[in-house]
Short mmCIF file of C-alpha atoms and ligand atoms in Angstrom, two decimals:
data_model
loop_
_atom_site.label_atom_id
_atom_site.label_comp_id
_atom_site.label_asym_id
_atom_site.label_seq_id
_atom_site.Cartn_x
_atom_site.Cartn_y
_atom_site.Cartn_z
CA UNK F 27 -21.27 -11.29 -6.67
CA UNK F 28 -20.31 -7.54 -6.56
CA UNK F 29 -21.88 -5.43 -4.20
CA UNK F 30 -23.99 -3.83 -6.12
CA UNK F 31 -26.36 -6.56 -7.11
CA UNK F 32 -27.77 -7.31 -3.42
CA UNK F 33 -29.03 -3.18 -3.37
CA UNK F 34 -30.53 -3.68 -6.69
CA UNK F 35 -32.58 -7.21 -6.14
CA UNK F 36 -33.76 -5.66 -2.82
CA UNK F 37 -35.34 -2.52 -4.78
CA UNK F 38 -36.67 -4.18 -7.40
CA UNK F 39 -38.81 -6.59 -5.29
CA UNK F 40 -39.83 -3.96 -2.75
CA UNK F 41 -40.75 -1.49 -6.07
CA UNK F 42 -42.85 -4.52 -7.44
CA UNK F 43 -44.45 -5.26 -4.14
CA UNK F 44 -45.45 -1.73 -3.43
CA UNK F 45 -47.09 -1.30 -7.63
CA UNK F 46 -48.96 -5.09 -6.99
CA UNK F 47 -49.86 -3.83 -3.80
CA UNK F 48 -51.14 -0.26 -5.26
CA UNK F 49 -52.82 -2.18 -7.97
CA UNK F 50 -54.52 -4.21 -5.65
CA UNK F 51 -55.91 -1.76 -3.92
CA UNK F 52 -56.87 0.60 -7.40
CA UNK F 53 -58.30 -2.69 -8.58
CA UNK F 54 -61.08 -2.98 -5.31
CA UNK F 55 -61.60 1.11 -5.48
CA UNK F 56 -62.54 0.34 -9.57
CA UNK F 57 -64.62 -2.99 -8.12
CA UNK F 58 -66.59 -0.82 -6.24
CA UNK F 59 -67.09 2.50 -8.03
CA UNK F 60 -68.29 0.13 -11.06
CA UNK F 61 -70.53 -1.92 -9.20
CA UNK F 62 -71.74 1.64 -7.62
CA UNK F 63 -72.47 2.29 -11.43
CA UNK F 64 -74.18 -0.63 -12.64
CA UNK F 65 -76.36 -1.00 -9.13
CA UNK F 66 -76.52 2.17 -7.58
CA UNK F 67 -77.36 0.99 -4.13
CA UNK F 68 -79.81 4.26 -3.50
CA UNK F 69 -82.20 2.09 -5.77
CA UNK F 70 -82.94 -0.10 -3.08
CA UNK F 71 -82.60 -0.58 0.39
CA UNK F 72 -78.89 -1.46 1.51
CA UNK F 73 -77.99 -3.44 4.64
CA UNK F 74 -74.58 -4.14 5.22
CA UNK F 75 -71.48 -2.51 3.48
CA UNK F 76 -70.97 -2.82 -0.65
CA UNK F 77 -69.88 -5.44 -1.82
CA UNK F 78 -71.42 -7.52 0.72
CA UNK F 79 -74.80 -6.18 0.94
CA UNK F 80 -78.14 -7.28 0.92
CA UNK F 81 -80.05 -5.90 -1.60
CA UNK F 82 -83.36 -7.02 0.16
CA UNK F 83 -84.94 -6.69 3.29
CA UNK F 84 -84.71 -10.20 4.83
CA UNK F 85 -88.09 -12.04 4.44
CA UNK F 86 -88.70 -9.01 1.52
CA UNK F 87 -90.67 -10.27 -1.51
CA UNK F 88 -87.99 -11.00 -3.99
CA UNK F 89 -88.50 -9.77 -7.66
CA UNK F 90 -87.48 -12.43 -10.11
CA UNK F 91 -85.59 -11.25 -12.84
CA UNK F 92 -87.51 -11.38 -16.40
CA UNK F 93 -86.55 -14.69 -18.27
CA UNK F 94 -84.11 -13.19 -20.93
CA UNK F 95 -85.53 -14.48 -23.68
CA UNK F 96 -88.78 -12.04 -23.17
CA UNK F 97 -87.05 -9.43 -21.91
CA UNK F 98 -86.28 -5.78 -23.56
CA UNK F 99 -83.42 -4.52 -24.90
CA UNK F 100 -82.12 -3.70 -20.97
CA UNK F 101 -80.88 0.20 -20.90
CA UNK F 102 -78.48 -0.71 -18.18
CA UNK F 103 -76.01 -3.43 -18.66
CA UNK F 104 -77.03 -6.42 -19.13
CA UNK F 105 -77.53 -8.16 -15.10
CA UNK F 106 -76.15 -11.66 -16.26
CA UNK F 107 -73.01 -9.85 -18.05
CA UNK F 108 -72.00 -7.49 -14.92
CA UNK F 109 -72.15 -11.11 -13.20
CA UNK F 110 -69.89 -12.71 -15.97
CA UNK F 111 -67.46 -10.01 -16.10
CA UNK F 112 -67.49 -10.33 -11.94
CA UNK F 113 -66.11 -14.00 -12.66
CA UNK F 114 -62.93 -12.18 -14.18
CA UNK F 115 -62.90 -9.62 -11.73
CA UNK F 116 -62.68 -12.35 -9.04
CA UNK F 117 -59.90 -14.36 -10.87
CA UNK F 118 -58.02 -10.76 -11.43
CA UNK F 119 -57.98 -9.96 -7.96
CA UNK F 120 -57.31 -13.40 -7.20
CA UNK F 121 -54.65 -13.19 -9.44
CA UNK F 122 -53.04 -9.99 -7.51
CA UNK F 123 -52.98 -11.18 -4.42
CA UNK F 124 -51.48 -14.47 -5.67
CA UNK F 125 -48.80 -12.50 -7.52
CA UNK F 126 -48.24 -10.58 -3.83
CA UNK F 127 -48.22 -14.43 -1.98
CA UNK F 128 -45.40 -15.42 -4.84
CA UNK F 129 -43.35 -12.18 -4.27
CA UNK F 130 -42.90 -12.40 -0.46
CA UNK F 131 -42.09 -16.52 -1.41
CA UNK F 132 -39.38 -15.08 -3.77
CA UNK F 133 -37.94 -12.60 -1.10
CA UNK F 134 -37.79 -15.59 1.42
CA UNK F 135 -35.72 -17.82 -1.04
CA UNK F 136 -33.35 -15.18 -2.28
CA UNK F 137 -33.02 -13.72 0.92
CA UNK F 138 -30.09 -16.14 2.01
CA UNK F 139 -28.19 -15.25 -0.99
CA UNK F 140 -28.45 -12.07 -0.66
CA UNK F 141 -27.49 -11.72 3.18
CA UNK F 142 -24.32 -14.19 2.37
CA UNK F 143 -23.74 -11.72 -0.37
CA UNK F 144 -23.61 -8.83 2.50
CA UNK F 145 -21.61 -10.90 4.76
CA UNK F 146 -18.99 -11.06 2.06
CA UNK F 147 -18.95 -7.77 1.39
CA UNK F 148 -18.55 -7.05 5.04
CA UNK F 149 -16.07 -9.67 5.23
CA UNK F 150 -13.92 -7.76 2.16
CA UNK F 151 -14.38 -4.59 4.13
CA UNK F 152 -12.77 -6.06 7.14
CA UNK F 153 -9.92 -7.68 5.81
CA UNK F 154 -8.91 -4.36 3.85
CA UNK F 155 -9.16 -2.49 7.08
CA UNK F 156 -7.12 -5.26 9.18
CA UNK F 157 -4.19 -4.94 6.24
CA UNK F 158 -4.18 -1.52 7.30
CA UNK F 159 -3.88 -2.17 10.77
CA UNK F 160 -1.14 -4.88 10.50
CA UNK F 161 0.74 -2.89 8.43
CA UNK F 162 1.03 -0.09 11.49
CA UNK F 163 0.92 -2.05 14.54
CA UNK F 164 1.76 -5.40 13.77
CA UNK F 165 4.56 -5.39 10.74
CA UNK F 166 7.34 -4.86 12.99
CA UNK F 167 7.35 -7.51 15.00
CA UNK F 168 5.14 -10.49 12.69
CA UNK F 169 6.58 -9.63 9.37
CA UNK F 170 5.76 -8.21 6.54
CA UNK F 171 3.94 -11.14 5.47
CA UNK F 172 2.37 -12.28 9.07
CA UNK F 173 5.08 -15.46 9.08
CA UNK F 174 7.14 -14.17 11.94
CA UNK F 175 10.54 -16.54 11.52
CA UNK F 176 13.11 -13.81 10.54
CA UNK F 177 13.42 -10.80 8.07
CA UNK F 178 14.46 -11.14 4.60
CA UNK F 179 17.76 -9.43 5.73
CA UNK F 180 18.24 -12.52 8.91
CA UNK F 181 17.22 -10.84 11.94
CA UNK F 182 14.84 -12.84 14.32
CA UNK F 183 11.25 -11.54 14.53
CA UNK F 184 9.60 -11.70 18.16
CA UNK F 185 6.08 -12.58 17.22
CA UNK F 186 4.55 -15.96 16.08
CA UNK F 187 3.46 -16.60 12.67
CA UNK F 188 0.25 -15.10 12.15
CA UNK F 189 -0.32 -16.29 8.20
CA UNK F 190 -0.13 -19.88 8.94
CA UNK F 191 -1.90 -22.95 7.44
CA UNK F 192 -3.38 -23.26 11.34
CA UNK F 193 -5.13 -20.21 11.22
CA UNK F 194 -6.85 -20.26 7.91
CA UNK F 195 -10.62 -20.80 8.10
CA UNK F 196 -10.46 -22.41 4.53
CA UNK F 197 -8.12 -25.42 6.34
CA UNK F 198 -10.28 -25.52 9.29
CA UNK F 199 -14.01 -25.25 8.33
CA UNK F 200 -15.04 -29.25 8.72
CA UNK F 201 -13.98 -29.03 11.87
CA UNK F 202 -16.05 -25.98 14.25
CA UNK F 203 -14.65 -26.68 17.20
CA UNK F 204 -11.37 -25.67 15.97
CA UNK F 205 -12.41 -22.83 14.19
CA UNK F 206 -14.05 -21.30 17.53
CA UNK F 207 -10.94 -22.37 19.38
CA UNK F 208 -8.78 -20.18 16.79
CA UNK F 209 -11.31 -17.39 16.49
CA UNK F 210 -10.87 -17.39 20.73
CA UNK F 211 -7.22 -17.53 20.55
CA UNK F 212 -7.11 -14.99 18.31
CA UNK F 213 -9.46 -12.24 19.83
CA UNK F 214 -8.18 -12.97 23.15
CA UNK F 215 -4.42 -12.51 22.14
CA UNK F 216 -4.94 -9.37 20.52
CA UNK F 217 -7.37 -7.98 22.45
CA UNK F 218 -5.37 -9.20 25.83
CA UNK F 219 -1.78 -9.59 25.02
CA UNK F 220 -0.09 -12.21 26.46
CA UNK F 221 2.71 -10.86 28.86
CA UNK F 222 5.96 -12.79 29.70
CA UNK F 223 8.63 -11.09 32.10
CA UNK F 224 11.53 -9.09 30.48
CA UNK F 225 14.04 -9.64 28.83
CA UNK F 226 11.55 -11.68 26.43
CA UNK F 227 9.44 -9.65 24.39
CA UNK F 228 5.47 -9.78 25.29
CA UNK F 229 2.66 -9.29 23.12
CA UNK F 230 1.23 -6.27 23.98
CA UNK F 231 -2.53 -5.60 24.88
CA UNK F 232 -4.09 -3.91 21.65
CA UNK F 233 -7.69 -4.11 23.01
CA UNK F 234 -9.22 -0.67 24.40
CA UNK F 235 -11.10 -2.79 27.41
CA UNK F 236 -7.30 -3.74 28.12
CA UNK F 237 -5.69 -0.34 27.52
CA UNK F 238 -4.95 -0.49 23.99
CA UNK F 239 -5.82 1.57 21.31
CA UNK F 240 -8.04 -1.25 18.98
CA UNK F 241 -11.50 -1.54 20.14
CA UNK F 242 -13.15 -4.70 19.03
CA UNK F 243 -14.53 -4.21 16.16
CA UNK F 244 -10.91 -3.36 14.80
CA UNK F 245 -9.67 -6.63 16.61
CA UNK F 246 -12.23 -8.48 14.76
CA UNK F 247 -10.94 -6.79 11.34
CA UNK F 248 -7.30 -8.01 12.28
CA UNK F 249 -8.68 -11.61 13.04
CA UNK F 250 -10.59 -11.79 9.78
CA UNK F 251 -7.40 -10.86 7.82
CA UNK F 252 -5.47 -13.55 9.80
CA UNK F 253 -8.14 -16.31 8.94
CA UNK F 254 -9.63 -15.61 5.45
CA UNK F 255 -7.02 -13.41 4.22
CA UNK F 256 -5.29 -14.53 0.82
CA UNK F 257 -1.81 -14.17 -0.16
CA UNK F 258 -2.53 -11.15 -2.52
CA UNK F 259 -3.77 -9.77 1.15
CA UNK F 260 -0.64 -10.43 3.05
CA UNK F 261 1.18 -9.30 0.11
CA UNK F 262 -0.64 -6.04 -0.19
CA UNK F 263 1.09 -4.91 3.27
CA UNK F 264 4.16 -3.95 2.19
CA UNK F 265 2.47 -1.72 -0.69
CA UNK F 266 0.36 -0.15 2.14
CA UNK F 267 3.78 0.56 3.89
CA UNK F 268 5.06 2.07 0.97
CA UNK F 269 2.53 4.49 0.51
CA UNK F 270 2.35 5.58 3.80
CA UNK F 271 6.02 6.05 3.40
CA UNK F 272 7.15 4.12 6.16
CA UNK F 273 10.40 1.44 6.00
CA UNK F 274 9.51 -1.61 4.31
CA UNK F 275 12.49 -3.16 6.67
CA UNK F 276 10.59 -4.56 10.29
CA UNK F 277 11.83 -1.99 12.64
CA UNK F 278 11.94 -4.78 15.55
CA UNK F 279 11.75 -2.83 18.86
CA UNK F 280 14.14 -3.39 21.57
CA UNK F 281 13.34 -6.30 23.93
CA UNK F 282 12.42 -5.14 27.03
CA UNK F 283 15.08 -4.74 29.70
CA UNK F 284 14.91 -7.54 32.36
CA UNK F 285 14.76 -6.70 35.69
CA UNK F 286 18.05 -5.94 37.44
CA UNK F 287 17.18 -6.44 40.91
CA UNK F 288 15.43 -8.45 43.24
CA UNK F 289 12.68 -5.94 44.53
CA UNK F 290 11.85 -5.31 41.25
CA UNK F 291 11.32 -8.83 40.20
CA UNK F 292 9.51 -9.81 44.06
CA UNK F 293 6.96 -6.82 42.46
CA UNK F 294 6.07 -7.69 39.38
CA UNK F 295 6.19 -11.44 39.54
CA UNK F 296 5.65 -12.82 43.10
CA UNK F 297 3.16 -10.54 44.22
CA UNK F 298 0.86 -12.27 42.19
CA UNK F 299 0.52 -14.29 45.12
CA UNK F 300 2.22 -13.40 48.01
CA UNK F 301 2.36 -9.69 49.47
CA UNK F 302 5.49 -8.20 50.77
CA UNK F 303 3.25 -5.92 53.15
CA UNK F 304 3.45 -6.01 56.82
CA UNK F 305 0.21 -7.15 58.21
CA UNK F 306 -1.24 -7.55 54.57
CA UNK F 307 -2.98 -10.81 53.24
CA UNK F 308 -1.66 -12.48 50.31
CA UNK F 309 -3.66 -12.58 47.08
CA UNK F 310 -3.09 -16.44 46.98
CA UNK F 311 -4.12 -17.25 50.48
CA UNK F 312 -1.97 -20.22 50.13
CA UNK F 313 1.00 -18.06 49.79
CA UNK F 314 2.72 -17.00 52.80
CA UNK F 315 3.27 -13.38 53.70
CA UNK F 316 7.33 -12.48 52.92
CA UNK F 317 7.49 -8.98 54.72
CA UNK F 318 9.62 -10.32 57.26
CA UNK F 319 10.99 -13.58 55.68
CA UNK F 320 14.52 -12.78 56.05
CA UNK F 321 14.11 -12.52 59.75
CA UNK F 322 10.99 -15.64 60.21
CA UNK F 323 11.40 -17.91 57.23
CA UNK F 324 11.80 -20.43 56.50
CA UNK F 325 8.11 -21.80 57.13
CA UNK F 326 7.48 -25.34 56.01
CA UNK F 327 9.33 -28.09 57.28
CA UNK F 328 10.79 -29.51 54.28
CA UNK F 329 12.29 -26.47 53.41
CA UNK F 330 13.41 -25.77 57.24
CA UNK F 331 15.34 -29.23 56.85
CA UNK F 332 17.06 -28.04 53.86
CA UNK F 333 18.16 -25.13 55.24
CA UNK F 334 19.31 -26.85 58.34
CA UNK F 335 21.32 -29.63 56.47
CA UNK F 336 23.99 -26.71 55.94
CA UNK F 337 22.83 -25.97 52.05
CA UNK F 338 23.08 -22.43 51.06
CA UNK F 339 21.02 -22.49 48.38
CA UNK F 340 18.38 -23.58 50.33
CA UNK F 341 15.82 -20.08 49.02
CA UNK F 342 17.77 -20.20 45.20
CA UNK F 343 16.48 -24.36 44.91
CA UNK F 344 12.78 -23.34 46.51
CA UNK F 345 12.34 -20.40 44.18
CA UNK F 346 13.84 -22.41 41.10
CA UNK F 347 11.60 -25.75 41.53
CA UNK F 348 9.56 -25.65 45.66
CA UNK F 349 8.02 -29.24 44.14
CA UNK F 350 11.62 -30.41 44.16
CA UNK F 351 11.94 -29.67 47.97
CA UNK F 352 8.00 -29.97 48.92
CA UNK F 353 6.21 -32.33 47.00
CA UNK F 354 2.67 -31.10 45.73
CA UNK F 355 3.71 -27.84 46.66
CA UNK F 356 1.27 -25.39 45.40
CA UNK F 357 3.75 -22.68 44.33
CA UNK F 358 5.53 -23.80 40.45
CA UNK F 359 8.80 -23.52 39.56
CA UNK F 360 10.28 -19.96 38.60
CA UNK F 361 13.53 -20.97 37.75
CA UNK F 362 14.97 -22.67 34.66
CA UNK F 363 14.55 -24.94 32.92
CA UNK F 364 10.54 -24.26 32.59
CA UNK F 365 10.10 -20.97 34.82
CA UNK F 366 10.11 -17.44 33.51
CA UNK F 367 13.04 -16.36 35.69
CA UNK F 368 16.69 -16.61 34.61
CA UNK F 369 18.88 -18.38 37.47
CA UNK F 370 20.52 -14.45 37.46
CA UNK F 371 16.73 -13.44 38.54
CA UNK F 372 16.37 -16.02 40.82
CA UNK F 373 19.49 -15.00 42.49
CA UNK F 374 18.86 -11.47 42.72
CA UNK F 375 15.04 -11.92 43.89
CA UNK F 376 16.35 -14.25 46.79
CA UNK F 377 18.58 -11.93 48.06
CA UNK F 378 16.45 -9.14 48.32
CA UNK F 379 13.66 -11.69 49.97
CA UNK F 380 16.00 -12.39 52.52
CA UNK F 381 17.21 -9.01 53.51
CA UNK F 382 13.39 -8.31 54.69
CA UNK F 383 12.54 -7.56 57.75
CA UNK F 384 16.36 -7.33 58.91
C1 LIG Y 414 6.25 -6.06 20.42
C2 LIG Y 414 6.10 -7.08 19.44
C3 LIG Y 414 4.70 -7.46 18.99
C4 LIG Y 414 3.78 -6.68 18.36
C5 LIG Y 414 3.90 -5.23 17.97
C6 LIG Y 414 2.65 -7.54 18.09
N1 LIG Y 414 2.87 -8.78 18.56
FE1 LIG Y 414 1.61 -10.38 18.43
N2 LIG Y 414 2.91 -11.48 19.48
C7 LIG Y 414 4.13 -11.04 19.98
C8 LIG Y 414 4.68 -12.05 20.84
C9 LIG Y 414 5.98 -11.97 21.57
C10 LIG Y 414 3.75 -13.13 20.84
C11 LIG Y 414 3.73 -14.39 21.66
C12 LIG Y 414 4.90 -15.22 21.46
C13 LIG Y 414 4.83 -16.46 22.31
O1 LIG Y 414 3.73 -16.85 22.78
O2 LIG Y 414 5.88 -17.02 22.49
C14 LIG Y 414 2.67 -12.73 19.97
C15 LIG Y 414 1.57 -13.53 19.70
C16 LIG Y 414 0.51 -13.17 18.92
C17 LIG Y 414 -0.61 -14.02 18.61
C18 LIG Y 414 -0.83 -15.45 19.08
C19 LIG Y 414 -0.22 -16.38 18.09
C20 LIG Y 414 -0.24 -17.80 18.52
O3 LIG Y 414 0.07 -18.66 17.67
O4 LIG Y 414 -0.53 -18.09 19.69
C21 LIG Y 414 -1.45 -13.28 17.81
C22 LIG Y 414 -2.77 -13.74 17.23
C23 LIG Y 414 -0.83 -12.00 17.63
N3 LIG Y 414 0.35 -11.96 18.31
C24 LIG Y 414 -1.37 -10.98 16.88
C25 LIG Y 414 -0.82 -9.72 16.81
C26 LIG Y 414 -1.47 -8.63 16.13
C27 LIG Y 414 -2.78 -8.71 15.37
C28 LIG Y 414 -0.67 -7.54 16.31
C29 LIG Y 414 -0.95 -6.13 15.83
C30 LIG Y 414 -2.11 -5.50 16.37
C31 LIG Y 414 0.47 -7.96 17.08
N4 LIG Y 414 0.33 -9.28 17.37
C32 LIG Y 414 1.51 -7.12 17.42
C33 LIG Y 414 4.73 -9.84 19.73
C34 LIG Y 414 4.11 -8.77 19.13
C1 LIG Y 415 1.31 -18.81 41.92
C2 LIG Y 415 1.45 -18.33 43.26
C3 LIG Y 415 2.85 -18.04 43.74
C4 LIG Y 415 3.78 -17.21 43.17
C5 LIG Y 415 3.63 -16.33 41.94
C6 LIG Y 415 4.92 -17.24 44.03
N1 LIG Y 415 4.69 -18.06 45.07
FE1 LIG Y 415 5.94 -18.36 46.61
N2 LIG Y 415 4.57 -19.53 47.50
C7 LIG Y 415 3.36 -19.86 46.99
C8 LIG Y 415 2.70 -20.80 47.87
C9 LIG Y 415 1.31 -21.40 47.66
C10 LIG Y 415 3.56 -21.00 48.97
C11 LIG Y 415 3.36 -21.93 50.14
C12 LIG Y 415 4.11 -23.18 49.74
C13 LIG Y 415 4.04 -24.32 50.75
O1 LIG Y 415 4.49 -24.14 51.88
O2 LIG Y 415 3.56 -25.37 50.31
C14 LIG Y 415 4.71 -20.19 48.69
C15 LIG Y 415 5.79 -20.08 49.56
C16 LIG Y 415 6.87 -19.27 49.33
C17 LIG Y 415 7.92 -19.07 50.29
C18 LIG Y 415 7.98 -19.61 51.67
C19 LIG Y 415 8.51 -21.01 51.70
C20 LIG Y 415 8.62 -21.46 53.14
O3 LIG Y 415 7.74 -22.26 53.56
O4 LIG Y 415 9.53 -20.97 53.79
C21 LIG Y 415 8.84 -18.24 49.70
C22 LIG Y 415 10.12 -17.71 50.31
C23 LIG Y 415 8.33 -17.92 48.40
N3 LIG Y 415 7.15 -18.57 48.21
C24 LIG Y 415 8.97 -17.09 47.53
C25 LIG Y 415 8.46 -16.71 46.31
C26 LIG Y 415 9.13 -15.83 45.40
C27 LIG Y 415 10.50 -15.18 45.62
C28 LIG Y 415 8.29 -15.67 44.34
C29 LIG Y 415 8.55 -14.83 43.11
C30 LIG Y 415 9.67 -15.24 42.32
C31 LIG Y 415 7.12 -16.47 44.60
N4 LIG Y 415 7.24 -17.10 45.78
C32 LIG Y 415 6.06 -16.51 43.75
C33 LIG Y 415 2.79 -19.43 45.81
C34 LIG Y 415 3.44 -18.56 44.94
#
């Protein structure tokens, strides 16, 4: 349905309510003047308010109207048509407020098709917005069509396919729990990022709450585009690149440089649980303080019985994989295969833990 219509059903109804409504209320003001008219009520005493009043004093002698058939020619209307004609005032009025009941039962059953209308609208809105935004901050490193992989011209993109079967609400509708799993995924990657230690590329942080420059609502218009967006969407990116004259080619930034030595790496990757601090406590309480490991370590006994079996790796095989010297160890494996440190890392973050407190 185009826009349009949903404005244009909603003022039509409200316009007909308001004139029933208007009418209604014309119709009791005639009601009243003309029974004002036919039976003045300063002809006889009045108790209670027109309409409803009491044309007699209670226990009043009650005049009986003249049998009609010996009656004059009345000057005033007729008393048994005004009460005929009231009949079809009754059913008029009737009718009105009838025709008001049926016109808030109409607004009730289109109302549903009229908000889903709105929520596609809104829906439109959001994906042309999120094209707009993938075309400036997310092009360069998930494609020009959102399928990460590599560029037309062979060169390997760093992000993850973004316009993937997966993703697409249409695929994953029957199943809700999978479509609130990918709407979290979503959200939470953009809006959070999802950091890995150099030399491999991160995704950044785009949310404002997280220092980027997307608040929510623009997260929310990138998500929308990556689950209901069509492939006329994904393929109206590139045009949006053109006109804004910048290169159609992904300009894939540089991966970050790793690390190149060990104090470096000790700050950024093991102080999320151990401190390096004289008299500090860790964060992980579990996780020993290493201000002075050079001179103290090492601390457990497995790892003391390593050492003292002659190896000299004894720090580079702890770092690497402690479950491989301590069983149920509570610190994981940093080195490869599985840990985000290359064995160069490893190497250089050992030696600089053991130089401290030398
Ligand atoms: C600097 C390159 C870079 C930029 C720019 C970038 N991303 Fe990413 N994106 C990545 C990397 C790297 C990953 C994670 C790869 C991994 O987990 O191995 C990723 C992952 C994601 C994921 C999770 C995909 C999945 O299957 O788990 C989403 C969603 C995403 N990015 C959306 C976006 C959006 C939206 C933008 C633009 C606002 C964007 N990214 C910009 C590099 C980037
Ligand atoms: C996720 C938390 C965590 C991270 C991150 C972490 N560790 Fe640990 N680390 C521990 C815990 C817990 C222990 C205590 C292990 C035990 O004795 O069972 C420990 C112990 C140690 C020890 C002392 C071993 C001993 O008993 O002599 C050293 C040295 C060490 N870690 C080095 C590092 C280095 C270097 C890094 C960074 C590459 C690092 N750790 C990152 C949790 C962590």
């Amino acid at each position: 349905m185009p826009s349009g219509v949903s404005i244009d059903v909603n003022t039509i109804l409200a316009v007909v309510a308001v004139l029933l409504f208007l009418a209604l209320l014309g119709y009791f003001a005639f009601l009243i003047r003309h029974q004002e008219e036919v039976e003045p009520s300063t002809e006889k005493p009045a108790y209670g308010i027109e309409l409803l009043e009491q044309h007699y004093a209670p226990s009043a002698t009650v005049e009986q109207p003249t049998p009609y058939y010996v009656a004059p020619i009345p000057a005033s209307p007729d008393p048994l048509e005004i009460s005929s004609n009231l009949d079809r005032k009754i059913v008029l009025g009737g009718g009105l407020l009838f025709a008001l009941f049926a016109l808030i039962g109409v607004y009730f059953v289109i109302q549903p098709a009229v908000r889903a209308d709105a929520a596609q609208t809104q829906l439109r809105a959001n994906i042309e917005y999120g094209k707009e935004l993938f075309a400036q901050y997310c092009y360069d490193c998930h494609g020009r069509d959102g399928k990460g992989g590599t560029t037309p011209d062979g060169r390997t993109l760093p992000g993850l396919p973004l316009n993937k079967p997966d993703f697409k609400y249409a695929n994953i509708k029957n199943d809700p729990t999978k479509v609130a799993d990918t709407v979290t995924l979503i959200t939470n990657t953009i809006t959070r990022g999802r950091p890995f230690p150099a030399p491999r590329y991160s995704m950044p942080a785009w949310g404002t709450s997280d220092g980027g420059p997307l608040s929510s609502w623009q997260v929310m218009e990138l998500r929308d585009l990556i689950m209901y967006g069509t492939d006329q969407d994904w393929a109206d990116i590139v045009t949006i690149r053109q006109q804004k004259g910048q290169p159609i080619a992904e300009q894939i930034p540089k991966p970050p440089a790793a690390p190149n030595n060990g104090q470096d790496i000790a700050q950024t990757v093991c102080t999320k649980c151990h401190t390096f601090t004289t008299g500090q406590k860790s964060p992980n309480p579990l996780a020993p303080n290493l201000s002075a490991y050079g001179k103290d370590g090492p601390f457990n006994a497995q790892l003391k019985a390593l050492k003292a079996s002659g190896d000299p790796n004894w720090l580079v095989k702890w770092v690497t994989n402690p479950p491989s010297v301590k069983p149920g160890t509570a610190m994981p494996p940093y080195g490869p295969p599985g840990g985000q440190l290359t064995a160069d890392q490893v190497n250089l973050v050992v030696q600089y833990v053991l130089t401290l407190g030398k």
